[in-house]
Coordinates of C-alpha atoms and ligand atoms in Angstrom, one line a residue:
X1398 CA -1.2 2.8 42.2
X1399 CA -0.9 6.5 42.5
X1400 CA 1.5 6.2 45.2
X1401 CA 3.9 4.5 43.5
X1402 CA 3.7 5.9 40.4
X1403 CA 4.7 9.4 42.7
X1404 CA 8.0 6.6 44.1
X1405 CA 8.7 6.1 40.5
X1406 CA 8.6 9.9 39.5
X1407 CA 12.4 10.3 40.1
X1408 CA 13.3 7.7 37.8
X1409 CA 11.2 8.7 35.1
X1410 CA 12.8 10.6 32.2
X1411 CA 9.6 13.0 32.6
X1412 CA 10.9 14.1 35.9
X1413 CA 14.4 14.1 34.3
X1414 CA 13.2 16.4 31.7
X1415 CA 11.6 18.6 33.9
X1416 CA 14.3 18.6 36.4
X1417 CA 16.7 19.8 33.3
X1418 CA 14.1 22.1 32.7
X1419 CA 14.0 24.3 35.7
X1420 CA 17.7 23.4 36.0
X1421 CA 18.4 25.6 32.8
X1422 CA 15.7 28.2 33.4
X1423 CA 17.2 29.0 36.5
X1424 CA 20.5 29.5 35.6
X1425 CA 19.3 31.8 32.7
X1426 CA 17.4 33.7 35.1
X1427 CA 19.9 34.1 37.5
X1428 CA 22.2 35.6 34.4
X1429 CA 19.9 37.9 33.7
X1430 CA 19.8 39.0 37.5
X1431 CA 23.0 39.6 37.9
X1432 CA 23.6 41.3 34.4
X1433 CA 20.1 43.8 35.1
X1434 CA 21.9 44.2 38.8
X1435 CA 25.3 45.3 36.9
X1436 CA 23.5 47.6 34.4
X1437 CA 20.9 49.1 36.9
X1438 CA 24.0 49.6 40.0
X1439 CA 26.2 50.9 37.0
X1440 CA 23.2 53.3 35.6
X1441 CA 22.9 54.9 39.1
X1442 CA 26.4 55.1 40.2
X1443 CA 26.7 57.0 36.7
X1444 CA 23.9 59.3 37.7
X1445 CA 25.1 60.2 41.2
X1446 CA 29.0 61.1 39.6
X1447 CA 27.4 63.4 37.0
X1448 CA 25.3 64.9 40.1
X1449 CA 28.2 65.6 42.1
X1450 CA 30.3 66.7 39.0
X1451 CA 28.1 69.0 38.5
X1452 CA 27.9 70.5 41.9
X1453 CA 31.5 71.0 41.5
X1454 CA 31.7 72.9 38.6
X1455 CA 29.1 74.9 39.9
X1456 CA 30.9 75.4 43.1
X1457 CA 33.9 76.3 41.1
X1458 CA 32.3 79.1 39.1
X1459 CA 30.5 80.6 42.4
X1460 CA 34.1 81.0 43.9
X1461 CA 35.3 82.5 41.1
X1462 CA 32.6 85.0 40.5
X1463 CA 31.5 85.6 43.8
X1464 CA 34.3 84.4 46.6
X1465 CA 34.1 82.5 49.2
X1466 CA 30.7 83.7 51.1
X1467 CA 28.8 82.9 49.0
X1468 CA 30.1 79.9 48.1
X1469 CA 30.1 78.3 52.0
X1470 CA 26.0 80.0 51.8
X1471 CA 26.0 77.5 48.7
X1472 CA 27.1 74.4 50.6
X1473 CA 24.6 75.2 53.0
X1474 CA 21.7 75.6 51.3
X1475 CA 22.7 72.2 49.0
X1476 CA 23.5 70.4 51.4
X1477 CA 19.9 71.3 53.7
X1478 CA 17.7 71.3 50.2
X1479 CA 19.1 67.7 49.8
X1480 CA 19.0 67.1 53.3
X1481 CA 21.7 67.3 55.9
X1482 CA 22.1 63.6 56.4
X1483 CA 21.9 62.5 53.2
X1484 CA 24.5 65.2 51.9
X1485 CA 27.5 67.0 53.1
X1486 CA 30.1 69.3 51.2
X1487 CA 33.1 71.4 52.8
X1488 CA 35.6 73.5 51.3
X1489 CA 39.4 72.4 51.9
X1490 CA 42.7 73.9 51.6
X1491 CA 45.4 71.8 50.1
X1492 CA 46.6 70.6 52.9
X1493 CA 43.8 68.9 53.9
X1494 CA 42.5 71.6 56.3
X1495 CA 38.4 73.0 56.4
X1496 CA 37.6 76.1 55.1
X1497 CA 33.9 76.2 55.4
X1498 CA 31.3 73.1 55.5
X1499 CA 27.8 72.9 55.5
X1500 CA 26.0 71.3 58.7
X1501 CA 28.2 67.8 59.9
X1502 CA 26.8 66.8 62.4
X1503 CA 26.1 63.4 60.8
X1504 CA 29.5 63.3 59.1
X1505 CA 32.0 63.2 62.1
X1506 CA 33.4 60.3 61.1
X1507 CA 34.0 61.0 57.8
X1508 CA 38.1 61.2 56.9
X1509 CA 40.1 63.6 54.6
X1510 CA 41.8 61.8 52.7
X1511 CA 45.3 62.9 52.2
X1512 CA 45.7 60.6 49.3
X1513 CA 42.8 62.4 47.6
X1514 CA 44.0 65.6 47.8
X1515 CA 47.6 64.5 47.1
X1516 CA 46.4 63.0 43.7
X1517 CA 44.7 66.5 43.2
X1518 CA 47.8 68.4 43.6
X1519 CA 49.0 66.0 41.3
X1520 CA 47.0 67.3 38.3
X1521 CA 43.7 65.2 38.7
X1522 CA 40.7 67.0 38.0
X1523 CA 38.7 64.6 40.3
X1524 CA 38.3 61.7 43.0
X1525 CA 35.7 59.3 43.3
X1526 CA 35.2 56.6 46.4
X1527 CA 32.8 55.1 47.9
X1528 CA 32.5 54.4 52.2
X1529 CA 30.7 52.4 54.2
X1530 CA 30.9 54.1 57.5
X1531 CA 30.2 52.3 60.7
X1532 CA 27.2 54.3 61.6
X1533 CA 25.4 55.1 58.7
X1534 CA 23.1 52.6 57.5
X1535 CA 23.6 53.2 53.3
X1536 CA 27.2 53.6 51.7
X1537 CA 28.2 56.9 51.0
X1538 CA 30.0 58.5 47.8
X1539 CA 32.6 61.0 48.4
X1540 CA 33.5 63.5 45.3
X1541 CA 37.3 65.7 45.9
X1542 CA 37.3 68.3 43.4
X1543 CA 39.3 71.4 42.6
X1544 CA 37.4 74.7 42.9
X1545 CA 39.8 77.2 42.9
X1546 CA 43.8 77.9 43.4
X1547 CA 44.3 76.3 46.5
X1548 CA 40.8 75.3 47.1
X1549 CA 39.8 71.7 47.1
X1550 CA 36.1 70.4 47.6
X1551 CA 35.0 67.6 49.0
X1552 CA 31.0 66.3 48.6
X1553 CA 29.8 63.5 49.9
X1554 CA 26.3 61.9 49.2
X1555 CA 24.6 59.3 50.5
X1556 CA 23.2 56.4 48.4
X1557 CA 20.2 55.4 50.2
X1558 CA 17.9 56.2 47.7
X1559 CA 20.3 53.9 45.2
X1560 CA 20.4 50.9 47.5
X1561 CA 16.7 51.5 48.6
X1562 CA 16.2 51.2 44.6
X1563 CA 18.2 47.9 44.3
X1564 CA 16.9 46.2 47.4
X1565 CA 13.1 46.7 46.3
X1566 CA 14.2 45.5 42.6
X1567 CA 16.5 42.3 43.8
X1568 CA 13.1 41.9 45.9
X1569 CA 11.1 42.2 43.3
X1570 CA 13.2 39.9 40.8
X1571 CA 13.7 37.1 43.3
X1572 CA 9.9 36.6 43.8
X1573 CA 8.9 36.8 40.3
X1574 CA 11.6 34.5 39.4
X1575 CA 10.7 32.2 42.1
X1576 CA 7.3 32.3 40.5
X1577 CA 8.5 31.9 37.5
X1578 CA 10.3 28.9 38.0
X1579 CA 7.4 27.3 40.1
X1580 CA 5.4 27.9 37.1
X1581 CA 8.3 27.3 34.3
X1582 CA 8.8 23.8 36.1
X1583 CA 4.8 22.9 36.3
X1584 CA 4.9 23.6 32.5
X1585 CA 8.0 21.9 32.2
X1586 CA 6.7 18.9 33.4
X1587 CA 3.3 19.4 31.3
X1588 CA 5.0 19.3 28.0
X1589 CA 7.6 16.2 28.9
X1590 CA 4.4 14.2 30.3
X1591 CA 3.0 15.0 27.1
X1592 CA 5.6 14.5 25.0
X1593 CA 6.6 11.2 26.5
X1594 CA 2.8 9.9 26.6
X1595 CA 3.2 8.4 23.5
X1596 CA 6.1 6.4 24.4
X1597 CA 3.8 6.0 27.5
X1598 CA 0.8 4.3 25.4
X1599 CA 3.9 1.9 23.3
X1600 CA 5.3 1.0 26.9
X1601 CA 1.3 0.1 27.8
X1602 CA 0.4 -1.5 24.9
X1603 CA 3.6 -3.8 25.0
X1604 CA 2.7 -4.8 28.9
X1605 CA -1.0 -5.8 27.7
X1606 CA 0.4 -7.6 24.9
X1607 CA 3.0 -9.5 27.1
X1608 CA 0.1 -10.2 29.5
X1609 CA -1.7 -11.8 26.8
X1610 CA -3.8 -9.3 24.8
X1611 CA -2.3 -9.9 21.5
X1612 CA -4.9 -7.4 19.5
X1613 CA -4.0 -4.6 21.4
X1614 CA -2.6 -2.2 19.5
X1615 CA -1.4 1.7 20.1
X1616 CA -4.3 4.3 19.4
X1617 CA -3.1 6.5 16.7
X1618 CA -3.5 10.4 17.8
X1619 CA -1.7 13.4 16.3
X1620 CA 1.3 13.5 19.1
X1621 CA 4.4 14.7 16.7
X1622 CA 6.1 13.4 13.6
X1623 CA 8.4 10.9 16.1
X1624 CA 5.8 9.7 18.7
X1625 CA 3.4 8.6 15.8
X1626 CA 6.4 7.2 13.5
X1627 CA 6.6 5.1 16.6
X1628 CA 3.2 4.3 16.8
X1629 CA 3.1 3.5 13.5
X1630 CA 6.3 1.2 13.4
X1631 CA 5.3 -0.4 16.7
X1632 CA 1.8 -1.3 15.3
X1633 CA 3.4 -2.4 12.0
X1634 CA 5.7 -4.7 13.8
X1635 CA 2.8 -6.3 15.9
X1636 CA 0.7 -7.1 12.8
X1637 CA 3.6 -8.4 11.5
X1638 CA 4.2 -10.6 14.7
X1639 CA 0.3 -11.8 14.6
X1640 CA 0.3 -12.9 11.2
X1641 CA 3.3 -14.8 11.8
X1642 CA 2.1 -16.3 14.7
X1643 CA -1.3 -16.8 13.0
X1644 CA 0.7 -18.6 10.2
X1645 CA 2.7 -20.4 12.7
X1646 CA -0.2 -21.7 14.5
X1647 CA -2.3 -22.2 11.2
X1648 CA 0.8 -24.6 9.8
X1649 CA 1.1 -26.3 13.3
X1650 CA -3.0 -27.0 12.6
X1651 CA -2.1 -28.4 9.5
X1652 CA 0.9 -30.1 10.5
X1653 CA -1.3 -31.5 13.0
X1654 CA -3.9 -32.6 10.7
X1655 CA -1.5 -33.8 8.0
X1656 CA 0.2 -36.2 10.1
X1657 CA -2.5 -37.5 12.0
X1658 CA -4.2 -38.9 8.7
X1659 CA -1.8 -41.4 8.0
X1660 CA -0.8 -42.4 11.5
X1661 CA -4.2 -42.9 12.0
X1662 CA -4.4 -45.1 8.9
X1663 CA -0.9 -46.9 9.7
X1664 CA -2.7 -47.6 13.4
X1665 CA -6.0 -48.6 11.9
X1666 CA -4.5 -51.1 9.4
X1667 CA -2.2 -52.5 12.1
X1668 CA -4.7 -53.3 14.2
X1669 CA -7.4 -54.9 11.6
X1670 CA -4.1 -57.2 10.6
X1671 CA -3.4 -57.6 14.2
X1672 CA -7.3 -58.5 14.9
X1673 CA -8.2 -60.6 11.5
X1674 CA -4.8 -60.9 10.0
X1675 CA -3.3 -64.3 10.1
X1676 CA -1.1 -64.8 6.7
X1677 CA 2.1 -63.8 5.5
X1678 CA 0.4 -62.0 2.7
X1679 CA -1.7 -59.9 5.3
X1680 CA 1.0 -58.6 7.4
X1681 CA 3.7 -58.2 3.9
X1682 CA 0.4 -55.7 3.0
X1683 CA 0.3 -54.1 6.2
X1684 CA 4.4 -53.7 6.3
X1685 CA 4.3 -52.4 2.8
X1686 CA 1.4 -50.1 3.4
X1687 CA 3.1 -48.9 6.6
X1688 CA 6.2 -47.9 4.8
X1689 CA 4.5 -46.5 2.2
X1690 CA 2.4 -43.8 4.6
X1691 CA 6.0 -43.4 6.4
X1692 CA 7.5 -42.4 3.5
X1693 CA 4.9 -39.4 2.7
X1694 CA 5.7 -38.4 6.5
X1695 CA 9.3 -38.2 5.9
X1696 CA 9.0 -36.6 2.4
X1697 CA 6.5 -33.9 4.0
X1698 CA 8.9 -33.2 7.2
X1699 CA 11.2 -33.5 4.7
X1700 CA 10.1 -30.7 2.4
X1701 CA 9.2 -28.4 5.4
X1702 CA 12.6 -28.4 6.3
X1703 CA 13.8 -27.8 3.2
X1704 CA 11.5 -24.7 3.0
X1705 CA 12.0 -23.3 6.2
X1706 CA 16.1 -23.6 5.6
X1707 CA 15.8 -21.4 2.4
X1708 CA 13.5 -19.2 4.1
X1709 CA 15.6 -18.7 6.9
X1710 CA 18.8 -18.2 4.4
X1711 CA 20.2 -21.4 6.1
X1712 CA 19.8 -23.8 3.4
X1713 CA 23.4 -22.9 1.6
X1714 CA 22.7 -22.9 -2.1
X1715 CA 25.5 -24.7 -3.7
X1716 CA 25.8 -22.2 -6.3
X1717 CA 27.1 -23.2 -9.8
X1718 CA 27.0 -22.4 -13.6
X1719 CA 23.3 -23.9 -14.1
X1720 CA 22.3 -24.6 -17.6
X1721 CA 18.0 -24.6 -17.5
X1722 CA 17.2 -26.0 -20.8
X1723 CA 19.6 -29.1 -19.5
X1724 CA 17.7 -28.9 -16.4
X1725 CA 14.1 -28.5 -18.1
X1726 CA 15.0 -31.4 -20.5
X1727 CA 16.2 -33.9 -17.8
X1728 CA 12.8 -33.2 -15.9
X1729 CA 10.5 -33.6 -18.4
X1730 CA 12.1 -36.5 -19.7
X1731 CA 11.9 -37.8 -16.0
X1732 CA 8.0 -37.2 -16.4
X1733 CA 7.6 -38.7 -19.5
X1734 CA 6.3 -41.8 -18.5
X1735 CA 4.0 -40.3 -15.5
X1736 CA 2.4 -37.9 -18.4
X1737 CA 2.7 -40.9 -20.5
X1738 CA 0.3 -42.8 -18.1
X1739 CA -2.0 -40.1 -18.1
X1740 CA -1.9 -39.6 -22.1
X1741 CA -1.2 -36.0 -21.4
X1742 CA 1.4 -34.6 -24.0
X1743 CA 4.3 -32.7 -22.6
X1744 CA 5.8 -30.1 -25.3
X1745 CA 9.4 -28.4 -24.3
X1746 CA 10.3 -25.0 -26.0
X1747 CA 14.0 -24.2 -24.9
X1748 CA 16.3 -22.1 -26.1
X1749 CA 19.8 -23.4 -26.7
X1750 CA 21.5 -22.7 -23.2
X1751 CA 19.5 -20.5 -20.0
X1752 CA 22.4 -20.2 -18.1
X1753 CA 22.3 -19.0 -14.3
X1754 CA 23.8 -19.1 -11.4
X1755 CA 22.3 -21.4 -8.6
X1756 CA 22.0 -24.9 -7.2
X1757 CA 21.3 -27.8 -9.7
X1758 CA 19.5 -29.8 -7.3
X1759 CA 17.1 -27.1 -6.6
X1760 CA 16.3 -25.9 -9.4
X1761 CA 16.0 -29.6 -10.8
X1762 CA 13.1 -29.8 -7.7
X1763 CA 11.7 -26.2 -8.7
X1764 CA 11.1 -27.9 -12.3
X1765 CA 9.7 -31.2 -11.1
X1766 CA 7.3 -29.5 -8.8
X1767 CA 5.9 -27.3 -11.3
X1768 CA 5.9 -30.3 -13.9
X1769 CA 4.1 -32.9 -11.3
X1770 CA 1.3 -30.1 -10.7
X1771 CA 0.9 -29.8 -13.7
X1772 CA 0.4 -33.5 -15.1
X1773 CA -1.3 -33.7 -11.4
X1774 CA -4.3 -31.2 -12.0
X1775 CA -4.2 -32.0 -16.1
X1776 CA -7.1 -34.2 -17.2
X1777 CA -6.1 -36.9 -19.4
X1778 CA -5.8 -35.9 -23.2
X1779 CA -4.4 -32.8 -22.0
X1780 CA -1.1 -30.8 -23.0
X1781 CA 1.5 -29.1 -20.8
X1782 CA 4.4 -26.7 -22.4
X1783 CA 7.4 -25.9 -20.9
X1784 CA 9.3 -23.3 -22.4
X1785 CA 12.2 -20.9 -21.8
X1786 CA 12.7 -17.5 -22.4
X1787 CA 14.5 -14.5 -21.2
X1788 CA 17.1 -11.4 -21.6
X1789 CA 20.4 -10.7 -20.7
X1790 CA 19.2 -9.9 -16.9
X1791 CA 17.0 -12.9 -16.2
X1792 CA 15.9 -16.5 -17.4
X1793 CA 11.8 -17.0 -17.8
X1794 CA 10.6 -20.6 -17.4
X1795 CA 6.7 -20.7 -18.0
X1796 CA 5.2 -24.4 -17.3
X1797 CA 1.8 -23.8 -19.1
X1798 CA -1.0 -26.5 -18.3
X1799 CA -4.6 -27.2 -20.3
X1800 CA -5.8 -28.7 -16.9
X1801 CA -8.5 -27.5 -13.9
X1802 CA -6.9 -24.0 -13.2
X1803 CA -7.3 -22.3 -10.1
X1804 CA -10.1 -19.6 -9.0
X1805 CA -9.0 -16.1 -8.0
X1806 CA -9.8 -16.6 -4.2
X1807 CA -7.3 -19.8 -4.4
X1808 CA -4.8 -17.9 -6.3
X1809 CA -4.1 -15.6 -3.9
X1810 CA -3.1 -18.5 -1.3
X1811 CA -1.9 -21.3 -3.4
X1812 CA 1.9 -20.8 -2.0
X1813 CA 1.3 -20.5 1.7
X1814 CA 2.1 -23.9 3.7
X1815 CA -0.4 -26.4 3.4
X1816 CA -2.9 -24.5 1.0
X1817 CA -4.8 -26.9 -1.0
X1818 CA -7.9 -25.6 -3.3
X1819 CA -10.7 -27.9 -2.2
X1820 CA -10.9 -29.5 -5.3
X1821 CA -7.5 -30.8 -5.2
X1822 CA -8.4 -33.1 -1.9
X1823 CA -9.3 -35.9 -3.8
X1824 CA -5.6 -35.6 -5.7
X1825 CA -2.9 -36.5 -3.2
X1826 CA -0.2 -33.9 -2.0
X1827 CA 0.1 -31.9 0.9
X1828 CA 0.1 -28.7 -0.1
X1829 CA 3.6 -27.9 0.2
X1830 CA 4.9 -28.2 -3.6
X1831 CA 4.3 -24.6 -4.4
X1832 CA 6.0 -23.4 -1.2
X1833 CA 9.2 -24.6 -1.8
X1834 CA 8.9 -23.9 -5.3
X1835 CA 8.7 -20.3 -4.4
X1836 CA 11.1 -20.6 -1.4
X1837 CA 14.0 -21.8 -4.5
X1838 CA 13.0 -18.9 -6.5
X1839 CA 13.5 -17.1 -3.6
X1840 CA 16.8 -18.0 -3.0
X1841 CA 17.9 -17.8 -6.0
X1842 CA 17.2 -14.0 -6.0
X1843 CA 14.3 -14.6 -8.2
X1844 CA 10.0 -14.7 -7.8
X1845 CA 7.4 -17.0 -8.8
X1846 CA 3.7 -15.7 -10.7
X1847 CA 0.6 -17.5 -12.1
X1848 CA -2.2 -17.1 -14.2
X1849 CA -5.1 -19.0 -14.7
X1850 CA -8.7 -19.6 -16.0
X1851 CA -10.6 -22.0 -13.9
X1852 CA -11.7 -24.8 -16.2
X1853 CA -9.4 -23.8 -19.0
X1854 CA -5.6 -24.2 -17.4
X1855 CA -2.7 -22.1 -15.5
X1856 CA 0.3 -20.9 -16.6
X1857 CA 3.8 -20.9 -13.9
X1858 CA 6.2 -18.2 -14.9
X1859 CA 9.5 -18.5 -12.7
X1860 CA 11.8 -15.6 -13.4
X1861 CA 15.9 -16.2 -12.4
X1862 CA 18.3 -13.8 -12.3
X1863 CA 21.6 -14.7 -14.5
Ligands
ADP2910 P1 -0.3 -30.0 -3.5 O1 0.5 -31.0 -2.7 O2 -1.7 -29.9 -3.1 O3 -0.1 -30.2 -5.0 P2 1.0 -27.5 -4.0 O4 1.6 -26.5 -3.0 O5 1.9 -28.0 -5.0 O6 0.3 -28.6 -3.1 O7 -0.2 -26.7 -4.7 C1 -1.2 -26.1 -3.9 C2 -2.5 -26.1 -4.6 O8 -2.5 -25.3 -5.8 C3 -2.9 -27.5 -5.0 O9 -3.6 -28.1 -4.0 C4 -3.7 -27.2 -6.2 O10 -5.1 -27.1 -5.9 C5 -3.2 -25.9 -6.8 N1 -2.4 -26.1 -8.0 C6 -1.1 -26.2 -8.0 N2 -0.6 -26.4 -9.3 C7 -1.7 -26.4 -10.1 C8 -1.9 -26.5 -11.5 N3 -0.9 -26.7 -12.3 N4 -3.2 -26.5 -11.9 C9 -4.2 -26.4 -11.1 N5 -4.1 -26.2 -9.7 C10 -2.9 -26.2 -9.2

């Protein structure tokens, strides 16, 4: 396990990250090397000029003052207070040639440069270079300067003490900075395992789930805005998921249930006609009977399909110039005798024309739904009133009922597939009338609300948009 999450490391964006990490911290630490090795070699150089400037112009007023004695006892004493090896200084004609030096014993192999003192000549007050000679072990810096008329000097220093400087600091540097980007990257890596746990946890939660444990769910902690958006939106989206599959399963139960009623009546009455039966008349019952329940079956399939195409936005509204009253006329008229039967009186408030834009066939089954509840769950000697009503935004059809009504718990469920309120078993129906009566509104842009009082009735308000 631990091995190959170590195989996978490389591949992770973790190791990525960190990689990036210490990719970037070492290029700005090698910046800043090199521009602390510019400023530092550039700080010293600058000292060691204004040193041997310095010697110069005091040289220069000693020869002046005093002559040349004194001056060559001057070289000599610099050059063995400094140390003899570490600093030489002669005096030189113009033409190159020695005058007086201090002790050079170490300095054989240094050259005068004829260039030098040409350029001298030439009006220069000064000339800087700096040698690397084959037997010394540090660089040395050389200083020609005019002293006098005709006199030239020529200092040289050695820069041991400089490069001793720089070698302990680049020593220095490169060890902290390895440290540094030992510890940078361990951090690094910290902070982008840390970072990424989050996404970490999702990745998790989504193999458990696939692996079956469909409550699973990822444990909210403070991580950063992103991580627990993610969080959030994952578990959102898996709620979502388990109520629909809940749902899904829950309609499959019913669809289950709902079919297996009849079939088991169409088999049971089929095989008592088969067993007993010997007339005409018995098996005329049992064919009539038998298309009868086949007819419910079809009309239930029938009107799942219809709801799950408008729910889907497959069920391509045939949208036209609808006028409701027309609509809520035709269907009550169409219920007449059913209410009729029933002595239940149906009383139709509408307005002149509710136009709107949808599908006449649907809305036609909207309004027949609504009506055939109604007489449906309406004791006899009752009254139902449909009415119209509405603004320049929206149509408001209210189909208003004196019958059973529904309690709050029902109310809350009375449109999901297959929800009947127990007392409604004895009444026939599927449960599947207020569904696609809120899938149409649906469709049509528009929503579906009720009120009732248990006992006293329920009012449907569908609201349309024009
Ligand atoms: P059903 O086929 O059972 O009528 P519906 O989806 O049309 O299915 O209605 C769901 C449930 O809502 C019904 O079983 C019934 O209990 C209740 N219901 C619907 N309309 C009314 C109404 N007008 N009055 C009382 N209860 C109603």
């Amino acid at each position: 396990m631990y091995l190959s999450k170590i195989l996978r490391s490389p591949r992770t964006l973790a190791f990525r990250l960190t990689l990036w990490y210490a990719f970037i911290f070492t290029l700005t630490s090698l910046g800043a090397f090199l521009l602390f090795n510019f400023l530092i070699t550039s700080g010293l150089r600058e000292r060691t000029d204004q040193a041997l400037l310095a010697e110069v112009s005091e040289l220069s007023s000693h020869l002046a003052l005093k002559g040349l004695d004194v001056v060559e006892l001057d070289i000599v004493q610099d050059a063995e207070s400094s140390g003899v090896d570490r600093m030489f200084l002669r005096v030189l004609s113009l033409d190159g040639e020695e005058l007086v030096s201090s002790n050079m014993t170490s300095w054989t192999n240094v050259a005068i440069k004829k260039a030098a003192s040409d350029r001298l000549t030439n009006g220069e007050s000064h000339v800087f270079e700096t040698l690397a000679i084959p037997q010394l072990p540090h660089k040395v810096r050389i200083l020609y300067g005019v002293i006098g008329p005709g006199k030239l000097v020529q200092i040289g220093r050695s820069l041991e003490d400089d490069e001793l400087f720089m070698e302990a600091f680049r020593d220095r540097f490169v060890l902290m900075m390895t440290a540094l980007i030992i510890f940078g990257g361990l951090i690094g890596w910290f902070m982008a395992r840390r970072a990424l746990q989050g996404v970490e946890e999702v990745a998790q939660t989504a193999e458990d789930i696939s692996k079956g444990a469909i409550e699973r769910r990822v444990p909210f902690k403070a991580r950063g805005a992103e991580i627990d958006r993610l969080a959030t939106t994952f578990n959102d989206m898996l709620d979502r998921i388990h109520a629909l599959i809940c749902g899904m399963r829950e309609i499959s139960d019913n669809i289950a249930h709902d079919l297996r009623s009849p079939l088991t009546r169409i088999r049971g009455v089929a095989e008592m006609t088969l067993t007993s039966g010997k007339s005409v008349g018995e098996y005329e019952s049992m064919a009539a009977n038998t298309i009868e329940e086949c007819d419910r079956l079809l009309e239930m399939i029938e009107t799942m399909l219809a709801i799950s195409e408008l729910e889907a936005g497959a069920g391509n509204l045939a949208v036209e110039e609808v006028d409701m009253a027309e609509v809520v006329e035709d269907a009550c008229e169409l219920f007449q005798p059913l209410a009729e039967d029933k002595s239940i009186t149906i009383v139709t408030e509408v307005a002149t024309s509710s136009l709107v834009n949808g599908d006449t066939q649907r809305l036609q089954r909207l309004v027949a739904n609504l009506l055939d509840n109604a007489i449906k769950y309406t004791e006899s000697e009752g009254t139902i009133k449909v009415s119209l009503d509405g603004d320049a935004s929206q149509v408001l059809l209210f189909v208003e009922d004196t019958g059973d009504g529904i309690s709050g718990d029902d109310l809350a469920n009375i449109f999901e597939r297959f929800y009947r309120c127990d007392p409604s078993r004895s009444k026939t129906g599927v449960g599947l009338g207020l569904s696609l009566v809120m899938a149409i509104a649906r469709s049509h842009g528009g929503e579906v609300a009720v009120t009732s009082y248990p006992g006293k009735g329920s009012t449907f308000t569908v609201s349309l948009p024009r």
